[in-house]
GROMACS .gro file of N, CA and C in nm:
model
  459
    1GLU      N    1   0.084  -0.119   0.000
    1GLU     CA    2   0.000   0.000   0.000
    1GLU      C    3   0.089   0.125   0.000
    2SER      N    4   0.053   0.221  -0.080
    2SER     CA    5   0.132   0.342  -0.092
    2SER      C    6   0.120   0.430   0.032
    3GLU      N    7   0.231   0.494   0.071
    3GLU     CA    8   0.229   0.586   0.184
    3GLU      C    9   0.190   0.727   0.140
    4ASN      N   10   0.181   0.750   0.011
    4ASN     CA   11   0.154   0.884  -0.039
    4ASN      C   12   0.004   0.911  -0.048
    5THR      N   13  -0.029   1.036  -0.035
    5THR     CA   14  -0.167   1.081  -0.047
    5THR      C   15  -0.172   1.195  -0.146
    6ILE      N   16  -0.262   1.185  -0.242
    6ILE     CA   17  -0.280   1.296  -0.337
    6ILE      C   18  -0.356   1.408  -0.265
    7PRO      N   19  -0.314   1.534  -0.278
    7PRO     CA   20  -0.384   1.644  -0.210
    7PRO      C   21  -0.531   1.650  -0.249
    8VAL      N   22  -0.610   1.709  -0.162
    8VAL     CA   23  -0.753   1.721  -0.188
    8VAL      C   24  -0.776   1.797  -0.318
    9TYR      N   25  -0.891   1.773  -0.379
    9TYR     CA   26  -0.925   1.836  -0.506
    9TYR      C   27  -0.925   1.988  -0.493
   10TRP      N   28  -0.867   2.056  -0.589
   10TRP     CA   29  -0.851   2.201  -0.584
   10TRP      C   30  -0.966   2.264  -0.661
   11HIS      N   31  -1.043   2.347  -0.598
   11HIS     CA   32  -1.156   2.410  -0.663
   11HIS      C   33  -1.191   2.539  -0.591
   12PRO      N   34  -1.258   2.633  -0.659
   12PRO     CA   35  -1.302   2.753  -0.588
   12PRO      C   36  -1.417   2.718  -0.494
   13LEU      N   37  -1.405   2.757  -0.370
   13LEU     CA   38  -1.510   2.727  -0.274
   13LEU      C   39  -1.627   2.822  -0.295
   14ASP      N   40  -1.749   2.772  -0.274
   14ASP     CA   41  -1.865   2.860  -0.290
   14ASP      C   42  -1.900   2.925  -0.156
   15CYS      N   43  -2.004   3.007  -0.156
   15CYS     CA   44  -2.038   3.085  -0.036
   15CYS      C   45  -2.067   2.995   0.084
   16ARG      N   46  -2.135   2.884   0.062
   16ARG     CA   47  -2.168   2.796   0.174
   16ARG      C   48  -2.041   2.737   0.235
   17GLU      N   49  -1.945   2.703   0.150
   17GLU     CA   50  -1.820   2.645   0.200
   17GLU      C   51  -1.733   2.749   0.270
   18LEU      N   52  -1.759   2.876   0.242
   18LEU     CA   53  -1.682   2.984   0.306
   18LEU      C   54  -1.747   3.030   0.436
   19LEU      N   55  -1.826   2.943   0.498
   19LEU     CA   56  -1.884   2.970   0.628
   19LEU      C   57  -1.967   3.099   0.626
   20ASN      N   58  -2.053   3.108   0.524
   20ASN     CA   59  -2.149   3.218   0.509
   20ASN      C   60  -2.085   3.353   0.475
   21GLU      N   61  -1.957   3.354   0.440
   21GLU     CA   62  -1.901   3.477   0.387
   21GLU      C   63  -1.960   3.501   0.249
   22MET      N   64  -1.966   3.626   0.206
   22MET     CA   65  -2.028   3.659   0.078
   22MET      C   66  -1.920   3.689  -0.026
   23TRP      N   67  -1.954   3.661  -0.152
   23TRP     CA   68  -1.867   3.704  -0.262
   23TRP      C   69  -1.861   3.857  -0.260
   24THR      N   70  -1.747   3.913  -0.290
   24THR     CA   71  -1.736   4.059  -0.298
   24THR      C   72  -1.773   4.109  -0.438
   25ASN      N   73  -1.786   4.017  -0.534
   25ASN     CA   74  -1.821   4.055  -0.671
   25ASN      C   75  -1.938   3.968  -0.718
   26ASN      N   76  -2.017   4.023  -0.807
   26ASN     CA   77  -2.125   3.947  -0.868
   26ASN      C   78  -2.068   3.875  -0.989
   27CYS      N   79  -2.006   3.761  -0.967
   27CYS     CA   80  -1.940   3.691  -1.075
   27CYS      C   81  -1.968   3.542  -1.064
   28TYR      N   82  -1.936   3.472  -1.171
   28TYR     CA   83  -1.957   3.328  -1.177
   28TYR      C   84  -1.828   3.264  -1.224
   29VAL      N   85  -1.781   3.166  -1.150
   29VAL     CA   86  -1.658   3.094  -1.187
   29VAL      C   87  -1.694   2.947  -1.205
   30ASN      N   88  -1.662   2.893  -1.322
   30ASN     CA   89  -1.692   2.754  -1.352
   30ASN      C   90  -1.564   2.681  -1.386
   31MET      N   91  -1.540   2.567  -1.322
   31MET     CA   92  -1.423   2.487  -1.351
   31MET      C   93  -1.451   2.399  -1.473
   32LEU      N   94  -1.365   2.408  -1.574
   32LEU     CA   95  -1.385   2.334  -1.698
   32LEU      C   96  -1.305   2.206  -1.706
   33GLU      N   97  -1.180   2.210  -1.659
   33GLU     CA   98  -1.092   2.095  -1.677
   33GLU      C   99  -0.979   2.099  -1.575
   34VAL      N  100  -0.937   1.981  -1.530
   34VAL     CA  101  -0.822   1.968  -1.440
   34VAL      C  102  -0.725   1.869  -1.500
   35LYS      N  103  -0.597   1.905  -1.501
   35LYS     CA  104  -0.493   1.813  -1.547
   35LYS      C  105  -0.382   1.810  -1.443
   36ASP      N  106  -0.347   1.690  -1.398
   36ASP     CA  107  -0.240   1.672  -1.300
   36ASP      C  108  -0.120   1.606  -1.368
   37ILE      N  109  -0.002   1.659  -1.343
   37ILE     CA  110   0.123   1.599  -1.391
   37ILE      C  111   0.210   1.574  -1.268
   38LEU      N  112   0.247   1.449  -1.246
   38LEU     CA  113   0.341   1.416  -1.139
   38LEU      C  114   0.482   1.432  -1.193
   39LEU      N  115   0.563   1.509  -1.121
   39LEU     CA  116   0.699   1.538  -1.166
   39LEU      C  117   0.801   1.464  -1.080
   40ASN      N  118   0.923   1.459  -1.132
   40ASN     CA  119   1.036   1.407  -1.056
   40ASN      C  120   1.047   1.487  -0.926
   41PRO      N  121   1.071   1.422  -0.812
   41PRO     CA  122   1.078   1.497  -0.686
   41PRO      C  123   1.197   1.591  -0.673
   42ASP      N  124   1.284   1.596  -0.773
   42ASP     CA  125   1.394   1.693  -0.772
   42ASP      C  126   1.335   1.833  -0.794
   43GLU      N  127   1.347   1.921  -0.692
   43GLU     CA  128   1.282   2.052  -0.699
   43GLU      C  129   1.337   2.139  -0.810
   44GLN      N  130   1.467   2.130  -0.837
   44GLN     CA  131   1.526   2.213  -0.942
   44GLN      C  132   1.473   2.174  -1.079
   45GLU      N  133   1.463   2.044  -1.102
   45GLU     CA  134   1.410   1.996  -1.229
   45GLU      C  135   1.263   2.034  -1.246
   46ALA      N  136   1.186   2.021  -1.138
   46ALA     CA  137   1.044   2.058  -1.141
   46ALA      C  138   1.027   2.208  -1.165
   47GLU      N  139   1.111   2.288  -1.101
   47GLU     CA  140   1.104   2.433  -1.119
   47GLU      C  141   1.138   2.472  -1.263
   48ASN      N  142   1.232   2.400  -1.325
   48ASN     CA  143   1.268   2.426  -1.464
   48ASN      C  144   1.148   2.399  -1.557
   49ILE      N  145   1.077   2.290  -1.532
   49ILE     CA  146   0.958   2.259  -1.612
   49ILE      C  147   0.852   2.366  -1.592
   50TYR      N  148   0.830   2.406  -1.467
   50TYR     CA  149   0.733   2.511  -1.436
   50TYR      C  150   0.769   2.641  -1.511
   51ASN      N  151   0.896   2.678  -1.510
   51ASN     CA  152   0.939   2.801  -1.578
   51ASN      C  153   0.918   2.792  -1.729
   52GLN      N  154   0.941   2.676  -1.788
   52GLN     CA  155   0.918   2.659  -1.931
   52GLN      C  156   0.771   2.681  -1.966
   53ILE      N  157   0.683   2.633  -1.880
   53ILE     CA  158   0.539   2.645  -1.905
   53ILE      C  159   0.492   2.789  -1.885
   54THR      N  160   0.536   2.854  -1.779
   54THR     CA  161   0.489   2.989  -1.750
   54THR      C  162   0.548   3.094  -1.845
   55THR      N  163   0.660   3.062  -1.908
   55THR     CA  164   0.716   3.156  -2.007
   55THR      C  165   0.674   3.118  -2.150
   56SER      N  166   0.581   3.023  -2.162
   56SER     CA  167   0.523   2.979  -2.290
   56SER      C  168   0.624   2.914  -2.384
   57VAL      N  169   0.737   2.868  -2.331
   57VAL     CA  170   0.831   2.792  -2.414
   57VAL      C  171   0.769   2.657  -2.449
   58LYS      N  172   0.703   2.597  -2.349
   58LYS     CA  173   0.636   2.469  -2.370
   58LYS      C  174   0.499   2.474  -2.302
   59SER      N  175   0.415   2.379  -2.341
   59SER     CA  176   0.283   2.365  -2.279
   59SER      C  177   0.288   2.252  -2.177
   60ILE      N  178   0.197   2.255  -2.083
   60ILE     CA  179   0.189   2.144  -1.987
   60ILE      C  180   0.162   2.013  -2.060
   61ASP      N  181   0.098   2.020  -2.179
   61ASP     CA  182   0.068   1.899  -2.256
   61ASP      C  183   0.194   1.837  -2.317
   62ASP      N  184   0.306   1.912  -2.316
   62ASP     CA  185   0.432   1.857  -2.368
   62ASP      C  186   0.499   1.762  -2.269
   63PHE      N  187   0.448   1.756  -2.146
   63PHE     CA  188   0.512   1.675  -2.043
   63PHE      C  189   0.419   1.560  -2.005
   64SER      N  190   0.479   1.442  -1.988
   64SER     CA  191   0.399   1.327  -1.946
   64SER      C  192   0.417   1.307  -1.796
   65SER      N  193   0.311   1.258  -1.735
   65SER     CA  194   0.312   1.236  -1.591
   65SER      C  195   0.395   1.113  -1.557
   66GLN      N  196   0.471   1.124  -1.448
   66GLN     CA  197   0.547   1.010  -1.400
   66GLN      C  198   0.461   0.933  -1.300
   67ILE      N  199   0.505   0.815  -1.266
   67ILE     CA  200   0.433   0.732  -1.171
   67ILE      C  201   0.465   0.779  -1.030
   68ILE      N  202   0.362   0.789  -0.946
   68ILE     CA  203   0.384   0.833  -0.809
   68ILE      C  204   0.470   0.730  -0.737
   69PRO      N  205   0.574   0.775  -0.664
   69PRO     CA  206   0.660   0.680  -0.594
   69PRO      C  207   0.586   0.616  -0.476
   70GLU      N  208   0.630   0.499  -0.436
   70GLU     CA  209   0.566   0.430  -0.324
   70GLU      C  210   0.589   0.503  -0.192
   71LYS      N  211   0.707   0.566  -0.180
   71LYS     CA  212   0.740   0.638  -0.057
   71LYS      C  213   0.807   0.769  -0.093
   72GLY      N  214   0.809   0.860   0.003
   72GLY     CA  215   0.880   0.985  -0.015
   72GLY      C  216   0.795   1.093  -0.079
   73LYS      N  217   0.855   1.210  -0.097
   73LYS     CA  218   0.779   1.323  -0.149
   73LYS      C  219   0.764   1.313  -0.299
   74PHE      N  220   0.664   1.382  -0.350
   74PHE     CA  221   0.647   1.396  -0.494
   74PHE      C  222   0.597   1.537  -0.520
   75ILE      N  223   0.613   1.580  -0.644
   75ILE     CA  224   0.573   1.715  -0.683
   75ILE      C  225   0.465   1.702  -0.789
   76MET      N  226   0.357   1.775  -0.770
   76MET     CA  227   0.247   1.772  -0.865
   76MET      C  228   0.230   1.910  -0.928
   77LEU      N  229   0.220   1.910  -1.060
   77LEU     CA  230   0.189   2.031  -1.135
   77LEU      C  231   0.043   2.019  -1.175
   78LYS      N  232  -0.036   2.119  -1.141
   78LYS     CA  233  -0.180   2.111  -1.163
   78LYS      C  234  -0.223   2.227  -1.252
   79ARG      N  235  -0.293   2.193  -1.362
   79ARG     CA  236  -0.351   2.297  -1.447
   79ARG      C  237  -0.502   2.288  -1.433
   80ILE      N  238  -0.564   2.402  -1.403
   80ILE     CA  239  -0.709   2.408  -1.393
   80ILE      C  240  -0.758   2.518  -1.487
   81LEU      N  241  -0.851   2.482  -1.575
   81LEU     CA  242  -0.912   2.581  -1.664
   81LEU      C  243  -1.045   2.624  -1.605
   82TYR      N  244  -1.063   2.755  -1.590
   82TYR     CA  245  -1.187   2.811  -1.541
   82TYR      C  246  -1.246   2.904  -1.647
   83GLU      N  247  -1.376   2.922  -1.643
   83GLU     CA  248  -1.436   3.034  -1.713
   83GLU      C  249  -1.491   3.129  -1.609
   84LEU      N  250  -1.474   3.257  -1.635
   84LEU     CA  251  -1.515   3.362  -1.544
   84LEU      C  252  -1.617   3.450  -1.614
   85TRP      N  253  -1.733   3.464  -1.554
   85TRP     CA  254  -1.839   3.550  -1.608
   85TRP      C  255  -1.858   3.668  -1.514
   86VAL      N  256  -1.841   3.788  -1.569
   86VAL     CA  257  -1.860   3.909  -1.489
   86VAL      C  258  -1.896   4.022  -1.585
   87SER      N  259  -1.976   4.119  -1.540
   87SER     CA  260  -2.014   4.230  -1.629
   87SER      C  261  -1.897   4.326  -1.644
   88GLU      N  262  -1.888   4.389  -1.761
   88GLU     CA  263  -1.780   4.484  -1.786
   88GLU      C  264  -1.784   4.601  -1.690
   89GLN      N  265  -1.904   4.634  -1.643
   89GLN     CA  266  -1.917   4.747  -1.551
   89GLN      C  267  -1.847   4.721  -1.418
   90GLN      N  268  -1.824   4.596  -1.388
   90GLN     CA  269  -1.759   4.562  -1.262
   90GLN      C  270  -1.607   4.561  -1.271
   91MET      N  271  -1.553   4.576  -1.391
   91MET     CA  272  -1.408   4.570  -1.406
   91MET      C  273  -1.345   4.694  -1.342
   92PRO      N  274  -1.229   4.682  -1.276
   92PRO     CA  275  -1.158   4.555  -1.252
   92PRO      C  276  -1.231   4.472  -1.145
   93VAL      N  277  -1.212   4.342  -1.149
   93VAL     CA  278  -1.275   4.253  -1.052
   93VAL      C  279  -1.167   4.171  -0.983
   94ASN      N  280  -1.184   4.154  -0.853
   94ASN     CA  281  -1.092   4.071  -0.775
   94ASN      C  282  -1.158   3.938  -0.744
   95VAL      N  283  -1.088   3.830  -0.772
   95VAL     CA  284  -1.141   3.696  -0.745
   95VAL      C  285  -1.037   3.621  -0.662
   96ASP      N  286  -1.083   3.559  -0.554
   96ASP     CA  287  -0.994   3.477  -0.471
   96ASP      C  288  -1.022   3.330  -0.498
   97PHE      N  289  -0.921   3.258  -0.545
   97PHE     CA  290  -0.931   3.114  -0.561
   97PHE      C  291  -0.876   3.051  -0.433
   98LEU      N  292  -0.953   2.960  -0.375
   98LEU     CA  293  -0.918   2.904  -0.246
   98LEU      C  294  -0.898   2.754  -0.255
   99LEU      N  295  -0.794   2.705  -0.189
   99LEU     CA  296  -0.780   2.562  -0.169
   99LEU      C  297  -0.861   2.526  -0.046
  100PRO      N  298  -0.932   2.413  -0.049
  100PRO     CA  299  -1.015   2.374   0.066
  100PRO      C  300  -0.932   2.348   0.190
  101PHE      N  301  -1.001   2.333   0.303
  101PHE     CA  302  -0.935   2.301   0.429
  101PHE      C  303  -0.852   2.174   0.412
  102ASN      N  304  -0.735   2.176   0.472
  102ASN     CA  305  -0.652   2.057   0.471
  102ASN      C  306  -0.567   2.057   0.596
  103ALA      N  307  -0.589   1.960   0.681
  103ALA     CA  308  -0.518   1.956   0.808
  103ALA      C  309  -0.379   1.896   0.796
  104ILE      N  310  -0.345   1.844   0.677
  104ILE     CA  311  -0.214   1.781   0.659
  104ILE      C  312  -0.114   1.890   0.621
  105ASN      N  313  -0.019   1.918   0.709
  105ASN     CA  314   0.064   2.037   0.691
  105ASN      C  315   0.182   2.018   0.595
  106PHE      N  316   0.204   1.896   0.543
  106PHE     CA  317   0.318   1.882   0.453
  106PHE      C  318   0.281   1.908   0.307
  107PHE      N  319   0.154   1.934   0.277
  107PHE     CA  320   0.119   1.981   0.143
  107PHE      C  321   0.145   2.130   0.138
  108ARG      N  322   0.207   2.175   0.033
  108ARG     CA  323   0.226   2.319   0.021
  108ARG      C  324   0.221   2.360  -0.125
  109THR      N  325   0.175   2.481  -0.148
  109THR     CA  326   0.172   2.538  -0.283
  109THR      C  327   0.290   2.633  -0.292
  110LYS      N  328   0.385   2.600  -0.379
  110LYS     CA  329   0.507   2.682  -0.387
  110LYS      C  330   0.494   2.790  -0.494
  111TYR      N  331   0.445   2.753  -0.612
  111TYR     CA  332   0.432   2.849  -0.721
  111TYR      C  333   0.291   2.842  -0.778
  112TRP      N  334   0.248   2.954  -0.835
  112TRP     CA  335   0.121   2.952  -0.907
  112TRP      C  336   0.125   3.059  -1.014
  113PHE      N  337   0.045   3.041  -1.118
  113PHE     CA  338   0.050   3.128  -1.235
  113PHE      C  339  -0.088   3.131  -1.298
  114VAL      N  340  -0.132   3.250  -1.340
  114VAL     CA  341  -0.264   3.266  -1.402
  114VAL      C  342  -0.245   3.326  -1.541
  115LYS      N  343  -0.318   3.273  -1.638
  115LYS     CA  344  -0.304   3.317  -1.776
  115LYS      C  345  -0.442   3.320  -1.841
  116SER      N  346  -0.469   3.424  -1.921
  116SER     CA  347  -0.594   3.434  -1.996
  116SER      C  348  -0.577   3.362  -2.129
  117LEU      N  349  -0.661   3.262  -2.156
  117LEU     CA  350  -0.646   3.186  -2.280
  117LEU      C  351  -0.683   3.267  -2.403
  118ASP      N  352  -0.780   3.359  -2.389
  118ASP     CA  353  -0.820   3.438  -2.506
  118ASP      C  354  -0.749   3.574  -2.509
  119ASN      N  355  -0.662   3.600  -2.413
  119ASN     CA  356  -0.583   3.723  -2.407
  119ASN      C  357  -0.668   3.849  -2.396
  120ASN      N  358  -0.792   3.838  -2.349
  120ASN     CA  359  -0.877   3.956  -2.331
  120ASN      C  360  -0.871   4.013  -2.190
  121LEU      N  361  -0.793   3.950  -2.104
  121LEU     CA  362  -0.785   3.998  -1.966
  121LEU      C  363  -0.642   4.035  -1.931
  122GLU      N  364  -0.631   4.145  -1.859
  122GLU     CA  365  -0.506   4.177  -1.791
  122GLU      C  366  -0.518   4.117  -1.652
  123ILE      N  367  -0.414   4.047  -1.611
  123ILE     CA  368  -0.421   3.971  -1.486
  123ILE      C  369  -0.310   4.016  -1.393
  124LYS      N  370  -0.348   4.043  -1.269
  124LYS     CA  371  -0.250   4.079  -1.167
  124LYS      C  372  -0.263   3.979  -1.053
  125MET      N  373  -0.160   3.898  -1.035
  125MET     CA  374  -0.160   3.801  -0.925
  125MET      C  375  -0.103   3.868  -0.801
  126LYS      N  376  -0.158   3.832  -0.687
  126LYS     CA  377  -0.113   3.888  -0.561
  126LYS      C  378  -0.053   3.778  -0.474
  127ARG      N  379   0.000   3.818  -0.362
  127ARG     CA  380   0.069   3.723  -0.274
  127ARG      C  381  -0.027   3.620  -0.216
  128ILE      N  382   0.019   3.496  -0.208
  128ILE     CA  383  -0.060   3.389  -0.147
  128ILE      C  384  -0.087   3.422   0.000
  129HIS      N  385  -0.211   3.400   0.043
  129HIS     CA  386  -0.246   3.417   0.185
  129HIS      C  387  -0.283   3.281   0.241
  130THR      N  388  -0.245   3.257   0.366
  130THR     CA  389  -0.289   3.135   0.434
  130THR      C  390  -0.353   3.176   0.566
  131GLU      N  391  -0.456   3.103   0.605
  131GLU     CA  392  -0.522   3.132   0.732
  131GLU      C  393  -0.594   3.007   0.781
  132VAL      N  394  -0.625   3.007   0.908
  132VAL     CA  395  -0.705   2.901   0.969
  132VAL      C  396  -0.835   2.965   1.015
  133LYS      N  397  -0.948   2.898   0.986
  133LYS     CA  398  -1.079   2.950   1.026
  133LYS      C  399  -1.134   2.862   1.137
  134PRO      N  400  -1.118   2.902   1.264
  134PRO     CA  401  -1.173   2.821   1.372
  134PRO      C  402  -1.324   2.806   1.354
  135PRO      N  403  -1.386   2.693   1.387
  135PRO     CA  404  -1.327   2.584   1.465
  135PRO      C  405  -1.251   2.482   1.380
  136GLN      N  406  -1.243   2.502   1.249
  136GLN     CA  407  -1.168   2.409   1.165
  136GLN      C  408  -1.020   2.417   1.199
  137GLU      N  409  -0.948   2.308   1.174
  137GLU     CA  410  -0.804   2.304   1.202
  137GLU      C  411  -0.721   2.322   1.076
  138GLY      N  412  -0.779   2.293   0.960
  138GLY     CA  413  -0.701   2.295   0.837
  138GLY      C  414  -0.674   2.435   0.787
  139MET      N  415  -0.575   2.445   0.702
  139MET     CA  416  -0.533   2.573   0.647
  139MET      C  417  -0.610   2.602   0.518
  140ILE      N  418  -0.653   2.727   0.501
  140ILE     CA  419  -0.706   2.773   0.374
  140ILE      C  420  -0.593   2.845   0.302
  141ILE      N  421  -0.570   2.812   0.176
  141ILE     CA  422  -0.473   2.884   0.095
  141ILE      C  423  -0.550   2.966  -0.007
  142THR      N  424  -0.528   3.096  -0.008
  142THR     CA  425  -0.599   3.187  -0.096
  142THR      C  426  -0.505   3.238  -0.205
  143LEU      N  427  -0.549   3.227  -0.330
  143LEU     CA  428  -0.472   3.275  -0.445
  143LEU      C  429  -0.548   3.395  -0.503
  144PRO      N  430  -0.517   3.518  -0.460
  144PRO     CA  431  -0.594   3.634  -0.505
  144PRO      C  432  -0.548   3.686  -0.641
  145VAL      N  433  -0.645   3.717  -0.727
  145VAL     CA  434  -0.617   3.762  -0.863
  145VAL      C  435  -0.706   3.882  -0.895
  146GLU      N  436  -0.650   3.979  -0.965
  146GLU     CA  437  -0.730   4.091  -1.017
  146GLU      C  438  -0.739   4.078  -1.168
  147PHE      N  439  -0.861   4.083  -1.221
  147PHE     CA  440  -0.884   4.075  -1.365
  147PHE      C  441  -0.933   4.211  -1.415
  148ARG      N  442  -0.878   4.255  -1.530
  148ARG     CA  443  -0.925   4.375  -1.600
  148ARG      C  444  -0.945   4.340  -1.746
  149MET      N  445  -1.046   4.400  -1.807
  149MET     CA  446  -1.063   4.387  -1.951
  149MET      C  447  -0.954   4.468  -2.020
  150LYS      N  448  -0.895   4.415  -2.127
  150LYS     CA  449  -0.790   4.489  -2.198
  150LYS      C  450  -0.849   4.607  -2.275
  151SER      N  451  -0.970   4.589  -2.328
  151SER     CA  452  -1.032   4.698  -2.403
  151SER      C  453  -1.181   4.695  -2.379
  152TYR      N  454  -1.240   4.813  -2.369
  152TYR     CA  455  -1.382   4.826  -2.352
  152TYR      C  456  -1.445   4.861  -2.485
  153ASN      N  457  -1.556   4.798  -2.516
  153ASN     CA  458  -1.625   4.826  -2.644
  153ASN      C  459  -1.714   4.948  -2.629
   0.00000   0.00000   0.00000
Protein backbone atom coordinates (compact mmCIF):
# COMPACT_ATOMS: atom_id res chain seq x y z
CA GLU A 1 0.00 0.00 0.00
CA SER A 2 1.32 3.42 -0.92
CA GLU A 3 2.29 5.86 1.84
CA ASN A 4 1.54 8.84 -0.39
CA THR A 5 -1.67 10.81 -0.47
CA ILE A 6 -2.80 12.96 -3.37
CA PRO A 7 -3.84 16.44 -2.10
CA VAL A 8 -7.53 17.21 -1.88
CA TYR A 9 -9.25 18.36 -5.06
CA TRP A 10 -8.51 22.01 -5.84
CA HIS A 11 -11.56 24.10 -6.63
CA PRO A 12 -13.02 27.53 -5.88
CA LEU A 13 -15.10 27.27 -2.74
CA ASP A 14 -18.65 28.60 -2.90
CA CYS A 15 -20.38 30.85 -0.36
CA ARG A 16 -21.68 27.96 1.74
CA GLU A 17 -18.20 26.45 2.00
CA LEU A 18 -16.82 29.84 3.06
CA LEU A 19 -18.84 29.70 6.28
CA ASN A 20 -21.49 32.18 5.09
CA GLU A 21 -19.01 34.77 3.87
CA MET A 22 -20.28 36.59 0.78
CA TRP A 23 -18.67 37.04 -2.62
CA THR A 24 -17.36 40.59 -2.98
CA ASN A 25 -18.21 40.55 -6.71
CA ASN A 26 -21.25 39.47 -8.68
CA CYS A 27 -19.40 36.91 -10.75
CA TYR A 28 -19.57 33.28 -11.77
CA VAL A 29 -16.58 30.94 -11.87
CA ASN A 30 -16.92 27.54 -13.52
CA MET A 31 -14.23 24.87 -13.51
CA LEU A 32 -13.85 23.34 -16.98
CA GLU A 33 -10.92 20.95 -16.77
CA VAL A 34 -8.22 19.68 -14.40
CA LYS A 35 -4.93 18.13 -15.47
CA ASP A 36 -2.40 16.72 -13.00
CA ILE A 37 1.23 15.99 -13.91
CA LEU A 38 3.41 14.16 -11.39
CA LEU A 39 6.99 15.38 -11.66
CA ASN A 40 10.36 14.07 -10.56
CA PRO A 41 10.78 14.97 -6.86
CA ASP A 42 13.94 16.93 -7.72
CA GLU A 43 12.82 20.52 -6.99
CA GLN A 44 15.26 22.13 -9.42
CA GLU A 45 14.10 19.96 -12.29
CA ALA A 46 10.44 20.58 -11.41
CA GLU A 47 11.04 24.33 -11.19
CA ASN A 48 12.68 24.26 -14.64
CA ILE A 49 9.58 22.59 -16.12
CA TYR A 50 7.33 25.11 -14.36
CA ASN A 51 9.39 28.01 -15.78
CA GLN A 52 9.18 26.59 -19.31
CA ILE A 53 5.39 26.45 -19.05
CA THR A 54 4.89 29.89 -17.50
CA THR A 55 7.16 31.56 -20.07
CA SER A 56 5.23 29.79 -22.90
CA VAL A 57 8.31 27.92 -24.14
CA LYS A 58 6.36 24.69 -23.70
CA SER A 59 2.83 23.65 -22.79
CA ILE A 60 1.89 21.44 -19.87
CA ASP A 61 0.68 18.99 -22.56
CA ASP A 62 4.32 18.57 -23.68
CA PHE A 63 5.12 16.75 -20.43
CA SER A 64 3.99 13.27 -19.46
CA SER A 65 3.12 12.36 -15.91
CA GLN A 66 5.47 10.10 -14.00
CA ILE A 67 4.33 7.32 -11.71
CA ILE A 68 3.84 8.33 -8.09
CA PRO A 69 6.60 6.80 -5.94
CA GLU A 70 5.66 4.30 -3.24
CA LYS A 71 7.40 6.38 -0.57
CA GLY A 72 8.80 9.85 -0.15
CA LYS A 73 7.79 13.23 -1.49
CA PHE A 74 6.47 13.96 -4.94
CA ILE A 75 5.73 17.15 -6.83
CA MET A 76 2.47 17.72 -8.65
CA LEU A 77 1.89 20.31 -11.35
CA LYS A 78 -1.80 21.11 -11.63
CA ARG A 79 -3.51 22.97 -14.47
CA ILE A 80 -7.09 24.08 -13.93
CA LEU A 81 -9.12 25.81 -16.64
CA TYR A 82 -11.87 28.11 -15.41
CA GLU A 83 -14.36 30.34 -17.13
CA LEU A 84 -15.15 33.62 -15.44
CA TRP A 85 -18.39 35.50 -16.08
CA VAL A 86 -18.60 39.09 -14.89
CA SER A 87 -20.14 42.30 -16.29
CA GLU A 88 -17.80 44.84 -17.86
CA GLN A 89 -19.17 47.47 -15.51
CA GLN A 90 -17.59 45.62 -12.62
CA MET A 91 -14.08 45.70 -14.06
CA PRO A 92 -11.58 45.55 -12.52
CA VAL A 93 -12.75 42.53 -10.52
CA ASN A 94 -10.92 40.71 -7.75
CA VAL A 95 -11.41 36.96 -7.45
CA ASP A 96 -9.94 34.77 -4.71
CA PHE A 97 -9.31 31.14 -5.61
CA LEU A 98 -9.18 29.04 -2.46
CA LEU A 99 -7.80 25.62 -1.69
CA PRO A 100 -10.15 23.74 0.66
CA PHE A 101 -9.35 23.01 4.29
CA ASN A 102 -6.52 20.57 4.71
CA ALA A 103 -5.18 19.56 8.08
CA ILE A 104 -2.14 17.81 6.59
CA ASN A 105 0.64 20.37 6.91
CA PHE A 106 3.18 18.82 4.53
CA PHE A 107 1.19 19.81 1.43
CA ARG A 108 2.26 23.19 0.21
CA THR A 109 1.72 25.38 -2.83
CA LYS A 110 5.07 26.82 -3.87
CA TYR A 111 4.32 28.49 -7.21
CA TRP A 112 1.21 29.52 -9.07
CA PHE A 113 0.50 31.28 -12.35
CA VAL A 114 -2.64 32.66 -14.02
CA LYS A 115 -3.04 33.17 -17.76
CA SER A 116 -5.94 34.34 -19.96
CA LEU A 117 -6.46 31.86 -22.80
CA ASP A 118 -8.20 34.38 -25.06
CA ASN A 119 -5.83 37.23 -24.07
CA ASN A 120 -8.77 39.56 -23.31
CA LEU A 121 -7.85 39.98 -19.66
CA GLU A 122 -5.06 41.77 -17.91
CA ILE A 123 -4.21 39.71 -14.86
CA LYS A 124 -2.50 40.79 -11.67
CA MET A 125 -1.60 38.01 -9.25
CA LYS A 126 -1.13 38.88 -5.61
CA ARG A 127 0.69 37.23 -2.74
CA ILE A 128 -0.60 33.89 -1.47
CA HIS A 129 -2.46 34.17 1.85
CA THR A 130 -2.89 31.35 4.34
CA GLU A 131 -5.22 31.32 7.32
CA VAL A 132 -7.05 29.01 9.69
CA LYS A 133 -10.79 29.50 10.26
CA PRO A 134 -11.73 28.21 13.72
CA PRO A 135 -13.27 25.84 14.65
CA GLN A 136 -11.68 24.09 11.65
CA GLU A 137 -8.04 23.04 12.02
CA GLY A 138 -7.01 22.95 8.37
CA MET A 139 -5.33 25.73 6.47
CA ILE A 140 -7.06 27.73 3.74
CA ILE A 141 -4.73 28.84 0.95
CA THR A 142 -5.99 31.87 -0.96
CA LEU A 143 -4.72 32.75 -4.45
CA PRO A 144 -5.94 36.34 -5.05
CA VAL A 145 -6.17 37.62 -8.63
CA GLU A 146 -7.30 40.91 -10.17
CA PHE A 147 -8.84 40.75 -13.65
CA ARG A 148 -9.25 43.75 -16.00
CA MET A 149 -10.63 43.87 -19.51
CA LYS A 150 -7.90 44.89 -21.98
CA SER A 151 -10.32 46.98 -24.03
CA TYR A 152 -13.82 48.26 -23.52
CA ASN A 153 -16.25 48.26 -26.44
